[in-house]
Structure formats: structure tokens, C-alpha cells
Amino acid sequence: MEELLVYAILLYEGLAAENEYNKRLDELFLSTPENDNLFDDLLYLEYETDIKKAIIYVRTHIEYNNLNINLFGRVLMSKLKTVYENCPDIKYFAGWMYSLWESLPGNIQDIEPFWTLSYADDPLSWGDEEQTRNIYQNMLHYYED
């Protein structure tokens, strides 16, 4: 469910396309055995055609206390890299990232690399775009060896 949570948050923030979510949902559904606890959630989501309801379902049915933070983080940073590379305006990107940080589960907001989303744009206030880019790039590569 961690991957779907990433997509739900990104969809809510307007940073992902619905077809990306649907493709990953299909892949997870087809690869999950019927006796797996996750299967029922995936089956429900396969039949849910209203994306807003699907987002709510994912956000309310995930066990936040058992969240695989590494998996969640790797998937999130992978998706954010694409957004970063396709956004020519660092100020625009920074605005998205602070809003994204506010949408994250509360139990991970103060953990790196997620915490970075809350302050990485600070150097922009004194015109230091390069420092902001460096902070974001370190965050985006946090899970790489």
C-alpha cells in the first residue's frame, strides 16, 4: 500500500497523472496472491472508478504505524525526481514541495528526507537558487547507494 499512498498523495497535490496510478494499481493487483491481506484493498481499488474516492480509501486504510518508510521514501523520491527534472522554475517546484510536505503522514514529516520538503526553499528568500537546488538534489538522491 506504500506505493499507492505515494500515488494518492501525488494525485491529491496534482503532481501525478491518474493513468500512472491506474497502471501501478493494475501491476500490484496482478502480482498479489489472493490470500494476501493486501488483495482485498487492491480489489476494492480496481473497481473504484472515482479517483477522489480511491485517494480517500488509500489514505484511510493504510496502517501508518506500520508504514515501510524506506519503500515509501524510495518510491516518492523516484516520482519527485521526474517532477523536478520537468519543472524549469525552482520556485514553482518549491511551492509544490512545501504543500506536499503538509500532505505527508504526520509520523514521517519530521524524518529525513521528508523533513527537507519543509525547508529546502528557504534559501530562495535571499536569492540563493543554487543552494535550494543542492538541497533538493540531496533529498532526491537520499535512497541511492
GROMACS .gro file of C-alpha atoms in nm:
model
  145
    1MET     CA    1   0.000   0.000   0.000
    2GLU     CA    2   0.301   0.229   0.045
    3GLU     CA    3   0.333   0.274  -0.330
    4LEU     CA    4  -0.034   0.354  -0.368
    5LEU     CA    5  -0.006   0.602  -0.082
    6VAL     CA    6   0.267   0.783  -0.276
    7TYR     CA    7   0.043   0.798  -0.581
    8ALA     CA    8  -0.257   0.908  -0.372
    9ILE     CA    9  -0.061   1.196  -0.220
   10LEU     CA   10   0.088   1.298  -0.554
   11LEU     CA   11  -0.253   1.282  -0.723
   12TYR     CA   12  -0.405   1.492  -0.447
   13GLU     CA   13  -0.129   1.751  -0.493
   14GLY     CA   14  -0.161   1.746  -0.874
   15LEU     CA   15   0.188   1.600  -0.920
   16ALA     CA   16   0.093   1.267  -1.080
   17ALA     CA   17  -0.138   1.153  -1.355
   18GLU     CA   18  -0.430   0.924  -1.289
   19ASN     CA   19  -0.312   0.682  -1.557
   20GLU     CA   20   0.020   0.634  -1.368
   21TYR     CA   21  -0.175   0.539  -1.057
   22ASN     CA   22  -0.401   0.302  -1.254
   23LYS     CA   23  -0.106   0.133  -1.421
   24ARG     CA   24   0.073   0.071  -1.091
   25LEU     CA   25  -0.252  -0.044  -0.925
   26ASP     CA   26  -0.303  -0.298  -1.205
   27GLU     CA   27   0.055  -0.424  -1.168
   28LEU     CA   28   0.020  -0.463  -0.792
   29PHE     CA   29  -0.320  -0.631  -0.823
   30LEU     CA   30  -0.195  -0.884  -1.078
   31SER     CA   31   0.112  -0.969  -0.871
   32THR     CA   32  -0.061  -1.004  -0.532
   33PRO     CA   33  -0.182  -1.352  -0.432
   34GLU     CA   34  -0.549  -1.379  -0.337
   35ASN     CA   35  -0.464  -1.492   0.014
   36ASP     CA   36  -0.257  -1.180   0.082
   37ASN     CA   37  -0.418  -0.922   0.315
   38LEU     CA   38  -0.346  -0.652   0.058
   39PHE     CA   39  -0.552  -0.830  -0.209
   40ASP     CA   40  -0.891  -0.710  -0.073
   41ASP     CA   41  -0.777  -0.349  -0.072
   42LEU     CA   42  -0.642  -0.378  -0.425
   43LEU     CA   43  -0.961  -0.546  -0.544
   44TYR     CA   44  -1.170  -0.263  -0.399
   45LEU     CA   45  -0.943  -0.005  -0.565
   46GLU     CA   46  -0.960  -0.186  -0.901
   47TYR     CA   47  -1.337  -0.139  -0.900
   48GLU     CA   48  -1.334   0.218  -0.767
   49THR     CA   49  -1.367   0.446  -1.068
   50ASP     CA   50  -1.383   0.775  -0.877
   51ILE     CA   51  -1.019   0.876  -0.821
   52LYS     CA   52  -1.112   1.104  -0.531
   53LYS     CA   53  -1.276   0.813  -0.352
   54ALA     CA   54  -0.974   0.593  -0.429
   55ILE     CA   55  -0.740   0.853  -0.278
   56ILE     CA   56  -0.953   0.871   0.035
   57TYR     CA   57  -0.964   0.492   0.057
   58VAL     CA   58  -0.587   0.458   0.036
   59ARG     CA   59  -0.526   0.736   0.287
   60THR     CA   60  -0.772   0.593   0.537
   61HIS     CA   61  -0.688   0.224   0.504
   62ILE     CA   62  -0.311   0.228   0.534
   63GLU     CA   63  -0.154   0.137   0.866
   64TYR     CA   64   0.060   0.446   0.926
   65ASN     CA   65   0.229   0.295   1.231
   66ASN     CA   66   0.350   0.002   1.018
   67LEU     CA   67   0.443   0.210   0.714
   68ASN     CA   68   0.752   0.083   0.535
   69ILE     CA   69   0.924   0.422   0.537
   70ASN     CA   70   1.211   0.310   0.312
   71LEU     CA   71   0.978   0.177   0.042
   72PHE     CA   72   0.756   0.483   0.068
   73GLY     CA   73   1.058   0.714   0.051
   74ARG     CA   74   1.222   0.538  -0.243
   75VAL     CA   75   0.902   0.549  -0.446
   76LEU     CA   76   0.828   0.910  -0.352
   77MET     CA   77   1.178   1.034  -0.435
   78SER     CA   78   1.174   0.845  -0.764
   79LYS     CA   79   0.849   1.018  -0.864
   80LEU     CA   80   0.970   1.356  -0.740
   81LYS     CA   81   1.287   1.330  -0.949
   82THR     CA   82   1.071   1.322  -1.260
   83VAL     CA   83   0.871   1.623  -1.141
   84TYR     CA   84   1.194   1.810  -1.057
   85GLU     CA   85   1.355   1.734  -1.394
   86ASN     CA   86   1.043   1.851  -1.579
   87CYS     CA   87   0.993   2.172  -1.381
   88PRO     CA   88   1.209   2.457  -1.511
   89ASP     CA   89   1.106   2.701  -1.234
   90ILE     CA   90   1.259   2.612  -0.897
   91LYS     CA   91   1.021   2.849  -0.716
   92TYR     CA   92   0.722   2.670  -0.861
   93PHE     CA   93   0.870   2.332  -0.766
   94ALA     CA   94   0.943   2.459  -0.415
   95GLY     CA   95   0.581   2.566  -0.371
   96TRP     CA   96   0.467   2.218  -0.462
   97MET     CA   97   0.715   2.059  -0.222
   98TYR     CA   98   0.604   2.251   0.085
   99SER     CA   99   0.243   2.166   0.009
  100LEU     CA  100   0.346   1.803  -0.043
  101TRP     CA  101   0.519   1.801   0.296
  102GLU     CA  102   0.194   1.917   0.455
  103SER     CA  103   0.014   1.620   0.291
  104LEU     CA  104   0.256   1.358   0.422
  105PRO     CA  105   0.158   1.135   0.713
  106GLY     CA  106   0.235   1.318   1.036
  107ASN     CA  107   0.450   1.036   1.171
  108ILE     CA  108   0.711   1.084   0.895
  109GLN     CA  109   0.707   1.461   0.838
  110ASP     CA  110   1.000   1.518   1.075
  111ILE     CA  111   1.214   1.235   0.936
  112GLU     CA  112   1.470   1.288   0.661
  113PRO     CA  113   1.443   1.309   0.368
  114PHE     CA  114   1.080   1.416   0.412
  115TRP     CA  115   1.164   1.698   0.654
  116THR     CA  116   1.368   1.856   0.375
  117LEU     CA  117   1.045   1.933   0.190
  118SER     CA  118   0.954   2.182   0.463
  119TYR     CA  119   1.267   2.398   0.447
  120ALA     CA  120   1.451   2.342   0.117
  121ASP     CA  121   1.305   2.659  -0.032
  122ASP     CA  122   1.435   2.885   0.249
  123PRO     CA  123   1.747   2.995   0.054
  124LEU     CA  124   1.520   3.127  -0.221
  125SER     CA  125   1.415   3.405   0.016
  126TRP     CA  126   1.765   3.556  -0.013
  127GLY     CA  127   1.802   3.466  -0.381
  128ASP     CA  128   2.018   3.154  -0.344
  129GLU     CA  129   1.866   2.928  -0.606
  130GLU     CA  130   2.181   2.713  -0.625
  131GLN     CA  131   2.165   2.621  -0.256
  132THR     CA  132   1.797   2.529  -0.287
  133ARG     CA  133   1.873   2.309  -0.588
  134ASN     CA  134   2.155   2.138  -0.394
  135ILE     CA  135   1.923   2.069  -0.102
  136TYR     CA  136   1.656   1.921  -0.331
  137GLN     CA  137   1.910   1.713  -0.521
  138ASN     CA  138   2.046   1.567  -0.197
  139MET     CA  139   1.692   1.484  -0.091
  140LEU     CA  140   1.606   1.324  -0.425
  141HIS     CA  141   1.917   1.103  -0.409
  142TYR     CA  142   1.873   1.013  -0.040
  143TYR     CA  143   1.794   0.645  -0.106
  144GLU     CA  144   2.064   0.585  -0.364
  145ASP     CA  145   2.381   0.399  -0.270
   0.00000   0.00000   0.00000
